Tab-separated table of C-alpha atoms in Angstrom:
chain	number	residue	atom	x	y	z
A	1307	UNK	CA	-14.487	20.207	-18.585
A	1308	UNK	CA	-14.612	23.431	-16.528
A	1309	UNK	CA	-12.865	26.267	-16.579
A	1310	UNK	CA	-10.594	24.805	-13.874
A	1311	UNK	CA	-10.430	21.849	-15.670
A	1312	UNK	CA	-12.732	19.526	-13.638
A	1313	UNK	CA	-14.723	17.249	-15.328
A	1314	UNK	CA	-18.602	18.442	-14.007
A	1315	UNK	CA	-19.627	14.455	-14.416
A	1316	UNK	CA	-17.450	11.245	-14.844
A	1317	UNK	CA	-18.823	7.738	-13.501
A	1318	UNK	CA	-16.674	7.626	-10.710
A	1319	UNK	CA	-14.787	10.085	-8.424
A	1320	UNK	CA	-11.442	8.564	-6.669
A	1321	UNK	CA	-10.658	10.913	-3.613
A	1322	UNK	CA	-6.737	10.414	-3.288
A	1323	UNK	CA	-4.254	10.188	-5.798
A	1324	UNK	CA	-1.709	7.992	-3.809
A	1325	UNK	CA	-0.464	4.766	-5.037
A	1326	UNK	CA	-3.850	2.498	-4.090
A	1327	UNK	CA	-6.257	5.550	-5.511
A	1328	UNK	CA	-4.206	5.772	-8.695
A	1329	UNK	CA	-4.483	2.336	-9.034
A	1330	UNK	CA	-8.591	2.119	-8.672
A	1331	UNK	CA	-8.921	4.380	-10.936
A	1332	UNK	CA	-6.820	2.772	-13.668
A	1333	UNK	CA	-8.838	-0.442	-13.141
A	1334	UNK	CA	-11.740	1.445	-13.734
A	1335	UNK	CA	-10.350	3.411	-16.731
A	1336	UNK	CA	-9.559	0.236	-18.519
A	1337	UNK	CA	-13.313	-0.991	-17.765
A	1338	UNK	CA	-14.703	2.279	-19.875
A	1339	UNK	CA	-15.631	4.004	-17.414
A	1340	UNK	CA	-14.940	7.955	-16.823
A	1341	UNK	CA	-12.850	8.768	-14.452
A	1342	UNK	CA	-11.284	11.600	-12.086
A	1343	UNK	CA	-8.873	11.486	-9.268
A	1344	UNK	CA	-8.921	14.228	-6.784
A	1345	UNK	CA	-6.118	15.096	-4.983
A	1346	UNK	CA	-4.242	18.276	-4.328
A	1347	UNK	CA	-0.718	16.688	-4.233
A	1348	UNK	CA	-0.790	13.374	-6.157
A	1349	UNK	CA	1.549	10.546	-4.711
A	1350	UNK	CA	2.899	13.153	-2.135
A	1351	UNK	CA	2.165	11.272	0.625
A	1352	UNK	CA	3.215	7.701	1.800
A	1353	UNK	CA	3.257	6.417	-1.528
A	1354	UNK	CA	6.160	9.265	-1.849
A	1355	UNK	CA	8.432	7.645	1.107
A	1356	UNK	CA	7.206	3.826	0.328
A	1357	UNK	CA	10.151	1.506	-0.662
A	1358	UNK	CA	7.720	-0.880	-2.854
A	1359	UNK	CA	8.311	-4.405	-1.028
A	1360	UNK	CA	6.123	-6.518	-2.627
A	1361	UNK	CA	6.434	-9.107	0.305
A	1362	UNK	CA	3.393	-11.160	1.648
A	1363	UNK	CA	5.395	-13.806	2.974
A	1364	UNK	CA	7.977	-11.398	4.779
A	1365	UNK	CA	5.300	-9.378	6.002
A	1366	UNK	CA	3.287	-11.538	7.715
A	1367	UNK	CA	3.182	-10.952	11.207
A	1368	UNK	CA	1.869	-12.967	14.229
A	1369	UNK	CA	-1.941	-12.221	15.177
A	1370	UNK	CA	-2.099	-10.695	11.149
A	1371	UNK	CA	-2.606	-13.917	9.371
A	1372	UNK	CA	-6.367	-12.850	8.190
A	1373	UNK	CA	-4.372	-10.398	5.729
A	1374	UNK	CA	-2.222	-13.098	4.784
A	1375	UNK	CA	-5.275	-14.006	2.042
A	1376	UNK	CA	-5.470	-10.563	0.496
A	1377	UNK	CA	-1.527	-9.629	0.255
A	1378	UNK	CA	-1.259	-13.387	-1.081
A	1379	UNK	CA	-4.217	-12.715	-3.549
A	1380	UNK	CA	-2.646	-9.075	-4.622
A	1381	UNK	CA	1.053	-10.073	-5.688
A	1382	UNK	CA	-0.405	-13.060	-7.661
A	1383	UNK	CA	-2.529	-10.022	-9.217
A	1384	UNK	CA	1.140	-8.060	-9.643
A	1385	UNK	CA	2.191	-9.079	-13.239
A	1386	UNK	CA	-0.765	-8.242	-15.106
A	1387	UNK	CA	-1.451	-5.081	-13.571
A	1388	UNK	CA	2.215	-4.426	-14.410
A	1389	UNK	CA	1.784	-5.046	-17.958
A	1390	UNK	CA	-1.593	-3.607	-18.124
A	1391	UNK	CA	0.583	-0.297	-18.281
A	1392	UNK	CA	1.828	-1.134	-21.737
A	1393	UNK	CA	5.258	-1.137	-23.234
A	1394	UNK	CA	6.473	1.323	-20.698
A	1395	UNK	CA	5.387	-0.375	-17.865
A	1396	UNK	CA	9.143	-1.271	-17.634
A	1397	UNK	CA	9.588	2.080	-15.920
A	1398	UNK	CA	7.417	1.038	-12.706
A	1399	UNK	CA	10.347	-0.600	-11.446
A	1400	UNK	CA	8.993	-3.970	-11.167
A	1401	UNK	CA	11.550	-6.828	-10.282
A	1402	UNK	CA	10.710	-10.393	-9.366
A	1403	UNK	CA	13.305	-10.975	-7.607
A	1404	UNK	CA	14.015	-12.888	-4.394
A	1405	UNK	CA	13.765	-11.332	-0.794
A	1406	UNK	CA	16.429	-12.392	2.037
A	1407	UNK	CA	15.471	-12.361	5.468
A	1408	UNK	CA	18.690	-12.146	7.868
A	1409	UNK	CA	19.228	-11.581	11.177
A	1410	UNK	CA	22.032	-10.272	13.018
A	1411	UNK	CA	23.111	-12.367	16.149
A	1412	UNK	CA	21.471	-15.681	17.892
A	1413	UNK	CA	18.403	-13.656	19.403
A	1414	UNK	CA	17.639	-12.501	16.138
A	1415	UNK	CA	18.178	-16.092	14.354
A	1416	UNK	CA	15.890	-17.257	16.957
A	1417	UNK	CA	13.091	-14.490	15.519
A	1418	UNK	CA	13.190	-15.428	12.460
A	1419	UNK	CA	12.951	-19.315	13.101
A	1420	UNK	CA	9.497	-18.512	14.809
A	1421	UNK	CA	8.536	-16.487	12.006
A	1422	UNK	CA	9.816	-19.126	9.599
A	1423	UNK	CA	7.070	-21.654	11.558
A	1424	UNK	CA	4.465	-19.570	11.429
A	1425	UNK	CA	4.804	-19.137	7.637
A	1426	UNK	CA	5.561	-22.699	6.886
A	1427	UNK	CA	2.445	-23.268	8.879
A	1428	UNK	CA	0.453	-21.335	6.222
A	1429	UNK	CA	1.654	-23.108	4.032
A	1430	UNK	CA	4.220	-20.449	2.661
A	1431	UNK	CA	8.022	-21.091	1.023
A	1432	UNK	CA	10.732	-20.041	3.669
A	1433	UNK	CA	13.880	-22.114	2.586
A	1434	UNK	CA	16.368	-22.021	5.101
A	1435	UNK	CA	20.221	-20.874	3.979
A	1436	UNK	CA	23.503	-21.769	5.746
A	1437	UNK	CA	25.665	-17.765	6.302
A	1438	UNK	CA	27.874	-19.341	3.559
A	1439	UNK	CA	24.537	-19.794	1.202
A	1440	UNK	CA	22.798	-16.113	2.086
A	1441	UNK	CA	26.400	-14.724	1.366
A	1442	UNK	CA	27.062	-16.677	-2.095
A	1443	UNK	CA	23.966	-14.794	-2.766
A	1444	UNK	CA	24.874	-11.678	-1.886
A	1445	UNK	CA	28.910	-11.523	-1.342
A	1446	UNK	CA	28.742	-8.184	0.672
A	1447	UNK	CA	26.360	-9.317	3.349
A	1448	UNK	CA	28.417	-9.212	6.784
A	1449	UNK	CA	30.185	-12.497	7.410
A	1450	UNK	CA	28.462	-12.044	11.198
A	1451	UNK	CA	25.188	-12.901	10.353
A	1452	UNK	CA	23.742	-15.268	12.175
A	1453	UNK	CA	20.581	-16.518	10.361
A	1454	UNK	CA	19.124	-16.439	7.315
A	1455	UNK	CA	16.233	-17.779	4.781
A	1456	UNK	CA	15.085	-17.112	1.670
A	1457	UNK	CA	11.401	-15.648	0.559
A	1458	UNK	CA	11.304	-16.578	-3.221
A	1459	UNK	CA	7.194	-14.403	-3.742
A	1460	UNK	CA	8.307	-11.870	-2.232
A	1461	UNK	CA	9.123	-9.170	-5.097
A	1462	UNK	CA	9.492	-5.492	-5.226
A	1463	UNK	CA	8.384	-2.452	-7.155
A	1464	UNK	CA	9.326	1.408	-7.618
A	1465	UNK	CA	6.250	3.461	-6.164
A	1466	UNK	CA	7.532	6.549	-7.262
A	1467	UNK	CA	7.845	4.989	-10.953
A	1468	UNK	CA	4.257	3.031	-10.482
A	1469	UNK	CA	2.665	6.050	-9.785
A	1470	UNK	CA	4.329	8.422	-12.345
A	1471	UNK	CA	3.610	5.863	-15.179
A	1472	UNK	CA	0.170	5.216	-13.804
A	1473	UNK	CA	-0.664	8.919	-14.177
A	1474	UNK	CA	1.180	8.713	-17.615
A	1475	UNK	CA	-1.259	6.074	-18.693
A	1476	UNK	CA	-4.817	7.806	-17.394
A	1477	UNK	CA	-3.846	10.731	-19.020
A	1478	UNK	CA	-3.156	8.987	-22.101
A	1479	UNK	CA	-7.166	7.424	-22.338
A	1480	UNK	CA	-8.637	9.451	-25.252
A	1481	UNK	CA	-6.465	12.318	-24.721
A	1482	UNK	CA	-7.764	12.505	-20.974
A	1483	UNK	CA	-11.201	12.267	-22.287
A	1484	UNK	CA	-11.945	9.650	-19.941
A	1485	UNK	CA	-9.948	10.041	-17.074
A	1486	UNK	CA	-8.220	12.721	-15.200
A	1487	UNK	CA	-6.169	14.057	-11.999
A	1488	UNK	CA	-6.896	16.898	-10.592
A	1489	UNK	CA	-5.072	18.742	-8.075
A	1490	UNK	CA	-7.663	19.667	-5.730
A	1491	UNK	CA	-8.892	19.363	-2.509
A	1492	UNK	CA	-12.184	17.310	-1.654
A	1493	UNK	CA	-13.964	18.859	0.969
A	1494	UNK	CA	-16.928	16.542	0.901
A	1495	UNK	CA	-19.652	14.281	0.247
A	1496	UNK	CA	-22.592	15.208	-1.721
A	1497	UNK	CA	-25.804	13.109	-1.196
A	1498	UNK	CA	-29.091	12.765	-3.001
A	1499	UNK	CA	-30.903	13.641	-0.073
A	1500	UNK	CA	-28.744	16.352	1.582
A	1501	UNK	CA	-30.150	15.919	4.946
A	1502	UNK	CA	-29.535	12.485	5.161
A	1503	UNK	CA	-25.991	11.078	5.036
A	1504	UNK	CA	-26.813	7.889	4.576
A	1505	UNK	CA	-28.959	8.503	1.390
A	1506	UNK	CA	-26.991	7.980	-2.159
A	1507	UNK	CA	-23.976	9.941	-2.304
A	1508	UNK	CA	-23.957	11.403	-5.673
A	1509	UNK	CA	-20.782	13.258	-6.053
A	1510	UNK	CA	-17.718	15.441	-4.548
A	1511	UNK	CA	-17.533	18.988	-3.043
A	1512	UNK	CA	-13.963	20.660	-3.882
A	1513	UNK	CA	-12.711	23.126	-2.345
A	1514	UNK	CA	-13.197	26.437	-3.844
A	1515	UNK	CA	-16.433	25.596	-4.602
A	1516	UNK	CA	-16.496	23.741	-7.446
A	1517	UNK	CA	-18.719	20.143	-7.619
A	1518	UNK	CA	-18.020	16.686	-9.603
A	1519	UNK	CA	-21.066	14.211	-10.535
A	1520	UNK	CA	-20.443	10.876	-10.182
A	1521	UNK	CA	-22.539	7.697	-9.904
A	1522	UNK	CA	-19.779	5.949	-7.664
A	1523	UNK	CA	-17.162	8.131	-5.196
A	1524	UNK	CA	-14.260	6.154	-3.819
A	1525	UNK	CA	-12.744	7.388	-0.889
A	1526	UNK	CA	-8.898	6.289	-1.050
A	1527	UNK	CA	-7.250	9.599	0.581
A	1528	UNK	CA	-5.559	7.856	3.418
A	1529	UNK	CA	-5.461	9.454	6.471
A	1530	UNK	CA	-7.662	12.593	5.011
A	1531	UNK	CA	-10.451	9.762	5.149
A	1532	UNK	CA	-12.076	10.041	8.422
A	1533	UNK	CA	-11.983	14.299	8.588
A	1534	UNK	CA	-14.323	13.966	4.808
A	1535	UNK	CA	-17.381	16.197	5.220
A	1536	UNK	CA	-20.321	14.190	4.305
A	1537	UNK	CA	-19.985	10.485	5.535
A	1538	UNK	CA	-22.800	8.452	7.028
A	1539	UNK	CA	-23.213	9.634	10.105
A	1540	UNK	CA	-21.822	7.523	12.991
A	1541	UNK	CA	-19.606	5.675	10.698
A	1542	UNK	CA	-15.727	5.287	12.325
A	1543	UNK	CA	-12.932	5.110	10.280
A	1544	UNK	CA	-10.387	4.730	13.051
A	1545	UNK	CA	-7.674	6.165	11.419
A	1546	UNK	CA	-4.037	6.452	12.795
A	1547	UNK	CA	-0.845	8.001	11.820
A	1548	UNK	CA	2.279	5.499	12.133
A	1549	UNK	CA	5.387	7.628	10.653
A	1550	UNK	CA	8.046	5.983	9.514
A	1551	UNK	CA	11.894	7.411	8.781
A	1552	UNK	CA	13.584	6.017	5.172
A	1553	UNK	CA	16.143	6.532	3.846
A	1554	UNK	CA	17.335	6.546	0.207
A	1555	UNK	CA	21.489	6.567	-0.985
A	1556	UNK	CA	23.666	6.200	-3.945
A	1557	UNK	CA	25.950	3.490	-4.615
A	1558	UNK	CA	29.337	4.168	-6.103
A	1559	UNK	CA	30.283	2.260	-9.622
A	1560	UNK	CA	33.335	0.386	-7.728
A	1561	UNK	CA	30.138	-0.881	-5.186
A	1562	UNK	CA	27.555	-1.680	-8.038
A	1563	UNK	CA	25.662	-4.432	-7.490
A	1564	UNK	CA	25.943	-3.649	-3.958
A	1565	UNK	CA	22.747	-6.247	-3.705
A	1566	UNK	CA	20.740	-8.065	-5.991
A	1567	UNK	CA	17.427	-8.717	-3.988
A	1568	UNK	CA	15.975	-6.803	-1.240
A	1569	UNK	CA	17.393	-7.406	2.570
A	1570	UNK	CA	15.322	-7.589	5.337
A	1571	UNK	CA	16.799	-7.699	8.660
A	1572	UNK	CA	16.859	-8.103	12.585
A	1573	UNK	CA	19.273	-6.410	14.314
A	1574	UNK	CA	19.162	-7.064	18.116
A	1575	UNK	CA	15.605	-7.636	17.672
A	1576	UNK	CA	14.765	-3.980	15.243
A	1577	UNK	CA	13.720	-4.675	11.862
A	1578	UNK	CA	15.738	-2.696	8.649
A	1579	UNK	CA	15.301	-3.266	4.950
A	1580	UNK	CA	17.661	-2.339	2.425
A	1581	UNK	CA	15.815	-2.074	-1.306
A	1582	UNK	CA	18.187	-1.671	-4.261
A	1583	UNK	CA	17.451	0.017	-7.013
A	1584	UNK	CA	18.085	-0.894	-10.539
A	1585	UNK	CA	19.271	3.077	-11.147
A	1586	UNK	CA	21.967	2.562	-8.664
A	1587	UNK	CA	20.582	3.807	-5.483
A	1588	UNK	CA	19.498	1.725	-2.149
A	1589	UNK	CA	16.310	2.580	0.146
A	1590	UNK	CA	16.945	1.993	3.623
A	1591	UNK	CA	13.724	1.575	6.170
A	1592	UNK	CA	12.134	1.919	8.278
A	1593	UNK	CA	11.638	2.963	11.859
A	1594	UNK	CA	7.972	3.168	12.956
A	1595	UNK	CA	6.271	5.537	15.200
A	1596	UNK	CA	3.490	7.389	16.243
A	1597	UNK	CA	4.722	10.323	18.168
A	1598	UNK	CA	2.962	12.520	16.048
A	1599	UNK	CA	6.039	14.045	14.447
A	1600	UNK	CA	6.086	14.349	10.824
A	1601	UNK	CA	9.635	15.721	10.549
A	1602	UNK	CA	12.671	13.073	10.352
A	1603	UNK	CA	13.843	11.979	13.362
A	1604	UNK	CA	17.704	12.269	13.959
A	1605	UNK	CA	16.695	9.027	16.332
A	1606	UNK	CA	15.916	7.443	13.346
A	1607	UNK	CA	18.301	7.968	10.628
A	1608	UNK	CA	20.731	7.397	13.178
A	1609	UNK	CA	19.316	3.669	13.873
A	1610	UNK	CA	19.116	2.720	10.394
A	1611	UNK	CA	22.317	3.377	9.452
A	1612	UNK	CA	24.085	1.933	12.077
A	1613	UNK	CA	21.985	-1.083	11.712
A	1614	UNK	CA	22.343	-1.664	7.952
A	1615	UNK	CA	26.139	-1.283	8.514
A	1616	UNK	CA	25.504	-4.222	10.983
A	1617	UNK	CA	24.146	-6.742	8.099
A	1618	UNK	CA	26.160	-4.520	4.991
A	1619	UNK	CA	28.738	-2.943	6.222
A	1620	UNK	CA	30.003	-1.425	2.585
A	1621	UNK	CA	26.576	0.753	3.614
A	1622	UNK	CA	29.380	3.036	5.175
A	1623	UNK	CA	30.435	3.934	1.631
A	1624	UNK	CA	27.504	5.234	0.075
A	1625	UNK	CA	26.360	8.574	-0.682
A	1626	UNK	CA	23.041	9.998	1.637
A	1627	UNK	CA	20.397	11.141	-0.862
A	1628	UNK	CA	17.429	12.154	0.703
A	1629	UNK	CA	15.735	11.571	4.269
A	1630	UNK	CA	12.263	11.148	4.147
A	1631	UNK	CA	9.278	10.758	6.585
A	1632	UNK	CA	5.974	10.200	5.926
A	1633	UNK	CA	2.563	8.844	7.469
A	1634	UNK	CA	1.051	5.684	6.896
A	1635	UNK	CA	-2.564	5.081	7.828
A	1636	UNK	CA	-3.298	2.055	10.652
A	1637	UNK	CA	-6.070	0.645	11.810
A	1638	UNK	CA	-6.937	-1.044	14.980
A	1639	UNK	CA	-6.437	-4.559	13.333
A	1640	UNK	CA	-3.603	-3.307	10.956
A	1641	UNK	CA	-6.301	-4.499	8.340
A	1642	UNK	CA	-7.581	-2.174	5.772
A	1643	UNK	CA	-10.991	-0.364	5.250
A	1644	UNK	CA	-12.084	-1.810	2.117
A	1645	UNK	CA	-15.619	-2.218	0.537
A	1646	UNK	CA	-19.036	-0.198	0.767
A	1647	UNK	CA	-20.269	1.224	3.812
A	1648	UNK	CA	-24.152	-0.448	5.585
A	1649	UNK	CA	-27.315	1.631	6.706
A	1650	UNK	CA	-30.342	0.239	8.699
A	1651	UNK	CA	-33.510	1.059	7.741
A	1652	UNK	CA	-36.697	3.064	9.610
A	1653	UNK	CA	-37.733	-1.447	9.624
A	1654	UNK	CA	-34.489	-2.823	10.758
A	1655	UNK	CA	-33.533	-4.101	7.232
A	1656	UNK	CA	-29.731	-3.434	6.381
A	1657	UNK	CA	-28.331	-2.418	2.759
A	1658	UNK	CA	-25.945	-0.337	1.797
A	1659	UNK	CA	-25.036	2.861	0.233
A	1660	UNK	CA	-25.301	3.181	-2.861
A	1661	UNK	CA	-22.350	5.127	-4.698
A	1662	UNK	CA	-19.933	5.110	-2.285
A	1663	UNK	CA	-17.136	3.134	-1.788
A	1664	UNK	CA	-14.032	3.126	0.720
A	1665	UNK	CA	-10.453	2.173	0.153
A	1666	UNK	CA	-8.487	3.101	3.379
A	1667	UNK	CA	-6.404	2.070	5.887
A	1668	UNK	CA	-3.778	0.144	4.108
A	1669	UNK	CA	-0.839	0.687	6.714
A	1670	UNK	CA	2.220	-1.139	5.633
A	1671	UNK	CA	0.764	-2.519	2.739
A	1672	UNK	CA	-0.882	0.127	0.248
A	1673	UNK	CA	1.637	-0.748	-2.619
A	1674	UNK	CA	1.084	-4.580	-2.149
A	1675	UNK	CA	-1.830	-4.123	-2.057
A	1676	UNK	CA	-2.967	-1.705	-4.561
A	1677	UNK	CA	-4.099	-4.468	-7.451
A	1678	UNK	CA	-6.366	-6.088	-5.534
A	1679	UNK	CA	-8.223	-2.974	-3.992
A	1680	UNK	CA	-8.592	-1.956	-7.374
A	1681	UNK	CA	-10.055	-5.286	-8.937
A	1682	UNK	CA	-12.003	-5.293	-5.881
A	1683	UNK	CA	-13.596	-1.850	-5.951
A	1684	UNK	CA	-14.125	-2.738	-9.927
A	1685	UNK	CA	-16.242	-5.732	-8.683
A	1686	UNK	CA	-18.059	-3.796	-6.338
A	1687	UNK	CA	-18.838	-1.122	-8.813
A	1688	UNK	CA	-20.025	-3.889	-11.018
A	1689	UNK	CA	-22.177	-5.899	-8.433
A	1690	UNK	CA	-19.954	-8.796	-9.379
A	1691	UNK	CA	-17.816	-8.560	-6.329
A	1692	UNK	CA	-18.524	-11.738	-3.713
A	1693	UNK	CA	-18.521	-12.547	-0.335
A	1694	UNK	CA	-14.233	-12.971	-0.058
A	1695	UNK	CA	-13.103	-9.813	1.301
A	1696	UNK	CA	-16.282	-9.040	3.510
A	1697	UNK	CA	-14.128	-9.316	6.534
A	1698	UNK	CA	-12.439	-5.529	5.735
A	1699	UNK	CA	-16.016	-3.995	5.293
A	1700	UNK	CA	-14.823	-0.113	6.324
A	1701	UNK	CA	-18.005	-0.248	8.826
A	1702	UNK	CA	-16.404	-2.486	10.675
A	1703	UNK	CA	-15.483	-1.054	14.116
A	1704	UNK	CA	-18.980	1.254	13.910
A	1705	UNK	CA	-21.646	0.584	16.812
A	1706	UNK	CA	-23.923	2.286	14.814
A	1707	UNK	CA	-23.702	0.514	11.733
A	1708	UNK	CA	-25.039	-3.534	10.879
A	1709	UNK	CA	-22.171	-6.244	11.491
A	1710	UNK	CA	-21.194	-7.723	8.163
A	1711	UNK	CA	-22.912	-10.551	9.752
A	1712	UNK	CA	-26.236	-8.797	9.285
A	1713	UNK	CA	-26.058	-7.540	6.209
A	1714	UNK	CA	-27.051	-8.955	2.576
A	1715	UNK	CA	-24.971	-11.429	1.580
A	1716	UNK	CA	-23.538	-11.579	-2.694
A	1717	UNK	CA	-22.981	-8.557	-4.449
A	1718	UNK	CA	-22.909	-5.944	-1.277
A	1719	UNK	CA	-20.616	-7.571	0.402
């Protein structure tokens, strides 16, 4: 260690402590490799606001069913990364229970029908409930609700909790011998050849001056991605900020179980998801945006509450905790940017760069998707990884760089 306490050398640098870099670098704790996660604010970000709905089936959206694979793939991955935490793992939070998509009047019903078809067409469970069903399951949903079915996968987990015990559990590998978070800033790239950005990257400039050596650097910082000093040049990571508003209260005792699986909901066509919590409290979400604003938007509170009264009206009785609003990072597909970065050579042969790694881009679905980006990026560091997840190469939308098409196909890809 430093005098700052940065390890000088580990075997791979994770840029970004949120929920998906935290998780990469557990995978590759447990594989015995050294480890160190950069970041000056660790799970501050949209891992801080996230309410933890662990839902590929409710998620899937029209024109989006290429990620239908990978969030499938991920929550199969859930309960073993859960226990992978040990005998506290307990504390992340993690419930398998059901998810209940409702909507609020005929237009909505109508919504979630389509929906409903386009997920039994992928061959997904969507049972349908009567009102008097969806309310036997939950007895203080609104008698008004006019639709209803059931997503039985779709779970839910605390990322507040995940993260927390998932720092717990790095620091507790040989004392923190072998794996680390630091809170600083990455300011950039190093490279074996320091004139070319495509050559080898080789390590991490932090801020202040200090370096880390590593023989694999994962970029995972979200948003903070594309501004990294150091990447290949003409590479695109096109990056963009969607804010969402959510919301998080306290249910009285007289109230308790206010629900017993996570609500998702239309109301006059505006989605709202209420997430209870097994320490009392609900998470209401969440409006989307991208205004630019990173405050809370009055707008916003304003709409979820008055629509979760609409599907639960004993919302009315609960205690406001905390407003929160926070950035998630979209792409232009909504897809991630996942996998090692390609470089064309002086010949026109295609390869790609060695020792660096990207992990971005997750949008809507970081915490769903956090075991799988790890096992991936494990894979990857391994040269075991295959051809599956090619289609989220982070090079993707680059001019500059080889289509995945071009490029070598097995354990680069």
């Amino acid at each position: 260690m430093s005098e700052r306490g940065v390890p000088r050398t580990v075997d791979v640098a994770v840029i970004g402590g949120g929920i998906v870099g935290l998780g990469i670098a557990w995978a590759v704790a447990r594989s015995g490799r050294s480890v160190v996660v950069i970041d000056p604010d660790p799970a501050g970000g949209a891992t801080f606001a996230a309410a933890g709905m662990l839902a590929a089936v409710s998620e899937l959206h029209y024109q989006e069913e290429g990620l239908l694979e990978l969030m499938l793939a991920s929550a199969a991955l859930y309960p073993a990364f859960i226990e992978s935490l040990g005998p506290d793992s307990s504390t992340t939070g993690y419930r398998r229970t059901r998810t209940l998509n409702v909507g609020a009047d005929s237009s909505d019903r109508q919504a979630l029908a389509d929906l409903r078809g386009v997920q039994l067409a992928n061959g997904l469970q969507a049972p349908p409930l009567t009102i008097g069903e969806a309310r036997a399951l939950e007895p203080l949903l609104s008698p008004r609700i006019a639709g209803a079915f059931v997503a039985p996968q779709d779970h839910q987990v605390d990322p507040r909790r995940l993260a927390e015990r998932l720092q717990l559990a790095l620091a507790a590998l040989a004392g923190g011998a072998r794996a680390a978070v630091v809170r600083v800033n990455a300011r950039g790239l190093l490279h074996e050849n320091c004139a070319d950005a495509s050559s080898r990257v080789t390590g991490v400039a932090l801020d202040g001056g200090a370096t880390v050596k590593a023989s694999e650097v994962i970029v995972a910082n979200g948003l903070g991605a594309a501004g990294l000093g150091g990447l290949p040049e003409g590479l695109s990571l096109p990056l963009r900020p969607v804010y969402g508003d959510v919301l998080r209260l306290r249910v009285p005792e007289h109230l308790r179980p206010l629900l017993t699986c996570t609500v998702r909901g239309l109301v006059h066509g505006v989605p709202v998801y209420l997430v209870p919590r097994t320490d009392g409290t609900l998470v209401i979400g969440a409006t989307q945006r991208e205004d630019g604003c990173g405050t809370v938007s009055a707008g916003g509170v304003y709409q979820l509450l008055r629509d979760a009264q609409v599907l639960l009206p004993a919302v009315s009785e609960l205690e406001l905790l905390e407003m929160t609003a926070r950035a998630r990072p979209g792409t232009p597909d909504n897809a991630p940017l996942l996998g090692r970065v390609g470089r064309t050579g002086a010949q026109g042969d295609t390869d790609d760069i060695p020792g660096l790694i990207i992990a971005t881009g997750f949008f809507r679905h970081g915490v769903l998707l956090t075991p799988v980006a790890a096992e991936y990026c494990l894979q990857l560091i391994e040269g075991t990884a295959n051809d599956r997840w090619r289609r989220f190469r982070p090079d993707r939308f680059s001019a500059s760089h080889p289509p995945a098409s071009a490029l070598p196909q097995g354990v680069h890809s």
